Short mmCIF file of C-alpha atoms in Angstrom, two decimals:
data_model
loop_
_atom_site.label_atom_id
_atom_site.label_comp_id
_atom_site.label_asym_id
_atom_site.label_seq_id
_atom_site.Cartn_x
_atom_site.Cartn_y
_atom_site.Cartn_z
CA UNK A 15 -6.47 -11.27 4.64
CA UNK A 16 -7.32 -9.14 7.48
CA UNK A 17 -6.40 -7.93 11.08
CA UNK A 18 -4.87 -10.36 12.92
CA UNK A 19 -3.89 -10.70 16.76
CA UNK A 20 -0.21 -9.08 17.16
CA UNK A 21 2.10 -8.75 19.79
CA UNK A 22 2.88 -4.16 19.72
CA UNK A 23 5.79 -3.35 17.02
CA UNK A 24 8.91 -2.58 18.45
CA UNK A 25 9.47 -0.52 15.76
CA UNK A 26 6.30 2.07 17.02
CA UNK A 27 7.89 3.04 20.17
CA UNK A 28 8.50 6.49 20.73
CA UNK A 29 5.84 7.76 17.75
CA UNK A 30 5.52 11.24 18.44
CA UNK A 31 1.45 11.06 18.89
CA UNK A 32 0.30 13.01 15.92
CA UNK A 33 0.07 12.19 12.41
CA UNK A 34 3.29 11.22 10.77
CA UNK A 35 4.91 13.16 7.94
CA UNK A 36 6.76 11.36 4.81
CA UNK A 37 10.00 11.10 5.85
CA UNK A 38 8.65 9.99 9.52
CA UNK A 39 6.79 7.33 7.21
CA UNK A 40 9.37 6.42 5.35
CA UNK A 41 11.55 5.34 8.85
CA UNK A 42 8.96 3.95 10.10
CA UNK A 43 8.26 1.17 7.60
CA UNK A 44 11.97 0.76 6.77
CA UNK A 45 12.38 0.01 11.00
CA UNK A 46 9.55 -2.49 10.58
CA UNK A 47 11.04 -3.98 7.72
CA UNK A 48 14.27 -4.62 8.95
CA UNK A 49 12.80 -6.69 11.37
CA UNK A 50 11.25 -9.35 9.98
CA UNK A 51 10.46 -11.51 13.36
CA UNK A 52 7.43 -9.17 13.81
CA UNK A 53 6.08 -9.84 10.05
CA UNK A 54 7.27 -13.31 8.74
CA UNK A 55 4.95 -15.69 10.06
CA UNK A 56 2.31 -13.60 8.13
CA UNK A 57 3.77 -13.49 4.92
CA UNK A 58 1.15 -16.03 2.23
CA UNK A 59 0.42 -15.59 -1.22
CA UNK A 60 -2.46 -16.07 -3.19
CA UNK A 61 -2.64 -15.22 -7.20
CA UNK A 62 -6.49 -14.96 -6.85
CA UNK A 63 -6.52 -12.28 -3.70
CA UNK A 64 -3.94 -10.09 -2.91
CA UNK A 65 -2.54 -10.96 0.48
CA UNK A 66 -2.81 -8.03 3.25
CA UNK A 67 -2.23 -8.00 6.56
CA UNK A 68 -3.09 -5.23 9.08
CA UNK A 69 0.05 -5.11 11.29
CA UNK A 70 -1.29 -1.47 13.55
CA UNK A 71 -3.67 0.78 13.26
CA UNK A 72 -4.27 3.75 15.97
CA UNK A 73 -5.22 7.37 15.84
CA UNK A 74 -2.12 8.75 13.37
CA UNK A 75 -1.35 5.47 11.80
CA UNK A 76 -1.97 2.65 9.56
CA UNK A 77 1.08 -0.68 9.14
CA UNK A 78 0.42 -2.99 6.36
CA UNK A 79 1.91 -5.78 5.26
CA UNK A 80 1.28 -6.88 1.73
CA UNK A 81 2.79 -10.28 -0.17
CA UNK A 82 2.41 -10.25 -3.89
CA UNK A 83 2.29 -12.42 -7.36
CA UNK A 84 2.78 -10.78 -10.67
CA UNK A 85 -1.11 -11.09 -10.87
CA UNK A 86 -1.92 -9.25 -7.58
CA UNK A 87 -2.78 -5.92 -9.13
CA UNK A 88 -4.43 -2.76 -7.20
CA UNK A 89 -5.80 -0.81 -10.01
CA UNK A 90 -5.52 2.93 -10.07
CA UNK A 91 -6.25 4.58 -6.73
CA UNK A 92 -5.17 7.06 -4.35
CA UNK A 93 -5.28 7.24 -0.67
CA UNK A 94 -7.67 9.53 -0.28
CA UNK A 95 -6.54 12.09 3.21
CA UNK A 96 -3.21 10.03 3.92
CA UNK A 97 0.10 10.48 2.71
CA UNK A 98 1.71 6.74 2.53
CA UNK A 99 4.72 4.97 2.72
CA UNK A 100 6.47 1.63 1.37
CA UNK A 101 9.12 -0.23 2.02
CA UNK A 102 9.59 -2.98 -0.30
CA UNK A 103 11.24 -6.19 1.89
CA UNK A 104 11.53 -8.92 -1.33
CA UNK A 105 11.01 -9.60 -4.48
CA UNK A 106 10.27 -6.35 -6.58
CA UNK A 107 7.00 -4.18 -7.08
CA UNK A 108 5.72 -2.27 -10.05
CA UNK A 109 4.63 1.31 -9.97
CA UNK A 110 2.69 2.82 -12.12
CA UNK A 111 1.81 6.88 -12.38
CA UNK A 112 -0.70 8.24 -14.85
CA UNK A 113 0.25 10.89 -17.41
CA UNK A 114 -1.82 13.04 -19.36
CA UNK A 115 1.00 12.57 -21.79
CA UNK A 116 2.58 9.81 -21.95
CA UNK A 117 -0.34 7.47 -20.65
CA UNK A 118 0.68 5.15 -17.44
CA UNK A 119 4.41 5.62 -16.60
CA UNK A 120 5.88 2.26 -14.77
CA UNK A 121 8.93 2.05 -12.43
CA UNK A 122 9.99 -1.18 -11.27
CA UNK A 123 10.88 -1.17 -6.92
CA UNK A 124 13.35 -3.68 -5.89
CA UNK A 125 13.69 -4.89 -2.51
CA UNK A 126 15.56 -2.23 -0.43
CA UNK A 127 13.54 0.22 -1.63
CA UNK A 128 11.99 3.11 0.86
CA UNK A 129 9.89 5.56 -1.42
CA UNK A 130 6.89 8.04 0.12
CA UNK A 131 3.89 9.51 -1.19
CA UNK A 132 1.40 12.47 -0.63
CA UNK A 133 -2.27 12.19 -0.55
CA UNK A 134 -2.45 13.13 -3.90
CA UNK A 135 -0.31 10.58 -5.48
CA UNK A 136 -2.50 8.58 -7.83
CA UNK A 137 -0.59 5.09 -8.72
CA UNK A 138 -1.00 1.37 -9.40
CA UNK A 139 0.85 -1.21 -7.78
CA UNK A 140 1.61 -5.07 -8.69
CA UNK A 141 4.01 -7.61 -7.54
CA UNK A 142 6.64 -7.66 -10.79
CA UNK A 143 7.82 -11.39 -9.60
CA UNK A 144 6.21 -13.85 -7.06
CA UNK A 145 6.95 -13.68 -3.81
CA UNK A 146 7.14 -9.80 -3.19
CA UNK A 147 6.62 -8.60 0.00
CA UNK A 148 6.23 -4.90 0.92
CA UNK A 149 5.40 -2.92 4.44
CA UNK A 150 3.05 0.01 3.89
CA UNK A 151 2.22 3.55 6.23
CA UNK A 152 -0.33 5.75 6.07
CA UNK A 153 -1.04 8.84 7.99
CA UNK A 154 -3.24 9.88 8.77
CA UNK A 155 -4.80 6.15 8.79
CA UNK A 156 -6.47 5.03 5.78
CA UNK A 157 -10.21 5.46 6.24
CA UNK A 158 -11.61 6.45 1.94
CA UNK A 159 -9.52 5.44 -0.83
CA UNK A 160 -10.38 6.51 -4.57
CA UNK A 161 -10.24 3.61 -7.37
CA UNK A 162 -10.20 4.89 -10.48
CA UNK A 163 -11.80 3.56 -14.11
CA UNK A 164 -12.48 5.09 -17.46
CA UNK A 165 -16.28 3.94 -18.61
CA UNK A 166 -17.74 3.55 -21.98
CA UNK A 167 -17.68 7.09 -22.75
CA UNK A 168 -13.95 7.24 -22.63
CA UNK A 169 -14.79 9.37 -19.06
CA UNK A 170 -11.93 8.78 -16.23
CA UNK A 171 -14.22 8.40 -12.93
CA UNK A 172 -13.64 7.92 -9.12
CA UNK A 173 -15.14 5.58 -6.89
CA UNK A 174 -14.95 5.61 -3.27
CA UNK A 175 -13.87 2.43 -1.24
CA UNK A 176 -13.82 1.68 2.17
CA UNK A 177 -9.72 1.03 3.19
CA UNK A 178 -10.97 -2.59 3.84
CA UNK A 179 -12.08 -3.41 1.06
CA UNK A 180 -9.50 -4.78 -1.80
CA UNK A 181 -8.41 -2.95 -4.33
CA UNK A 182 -8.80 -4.38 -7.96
CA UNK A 183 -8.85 -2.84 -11.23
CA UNK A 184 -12.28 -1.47 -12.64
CA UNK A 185 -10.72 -1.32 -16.10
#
C-alpha cells in the first residue's frame, strides 16, 4: 500500500497542464492500462487490505492502481471535488449506485472496461473475482473523500477521509 518510487508514465506526456475533464480521464487511464510494463510489478493482493498503489500525483492529477479480492470492499463514498476515472485491466469489479428507490443498484465491470464519473457520483466498489486489477484518475487530485454510513437512527451520514486513508465500509 502506498506511494512507491516510479520511473514518469509514458502515458502522461503531453497532459495539457490543467485539470482533466472525463473523457480526458477516461484516455488517460485506458493509455496507462494498455501498458502494463509501467504497472505489473506492482500488482499484490491481500483479502485483509485492499491493495493500492499511487502510480502519479501532481497539480491536476491523481493515477492509481488498485488489485482486488471479492472481499476488498470500499464502502459508499464519493470523491469529494474530483471527477474520476477507471479502467478496469483484469478480472471484473462491482459497482454499486444508491437509489432512493430501488436501494443499492449493482453493475458488474469486466476487464476492458473504461467508465467516468463526476464529483458527485456516490458508489461502492469491490473486486467481483480475485485477482482484479483496475487503474483509477482523478482530477482534480483526490485530497477529501466522503464515506458514507446509516447509524442507529436509520440517519444516512457523511464522514470525511483523508484520500490516504482506506476506504472500508462503516455499515
Amino acid at each position: 500500500m502506498g506511494a512507491a518510487t516510479l520511473e514518469p508514465l509514458a502515458a502522461l506526456a503531453g497532459l495539457p497542464g490543467r485539470d482533466l475533464t472525463q473523457p480526458e480521464l477516461e484516455a488517460l487511464v485506458a493509455r496507462i492500462a494498455a501498458d502494463p510494463e509501467a504497472w505489473r510489478r506492482l500488482v499484490a493482493f491481500d483479502s485483509e487490505d485492499r491493495v493500492y498503489v499511487s502510480l502519479h500525483r501532481d497539480s491536476h492529477v491523481d493515477v492509481w492502481l488498485l488489485c482486488w479480492t471479492p472481499e476488498n470492499d470500499t464502502g459508499w463514498h464519493d470523491h469529494d471535488i474530483s471527477a474520476g476515472a477507471v479502467a478496469v485491466v483484469e478480472g471484473e469489479l462491482v459497482e454499486s449506485a444508491l437509489t432512493l428507490t430501488d436501494g443499492a443498484r449493482e453493475r458488474r465491470v469486466p476487464a476492458g472496461t473504461v467508465f467516468s464519473f463526476a464529483p458527485d457520483h456516490i458508489h461502492r466498489l469491490n473486486g467481483a473475482v480475485q485477482g482484479s486489477v483496475s487503474v483509477h484518475a482523478y482530477s482534480p487530485p483526490l485530497w477529501r473523500m466522503g464515506q458514507y454510513a446509516v447509524n442507529d437512527a436509520g440517519v444516512l451520514r457523511r464522514l470525511s477521509l483523508s484520500y490516504a486513508d482506506e476506504l472500508r465500509p462503516l455499515d
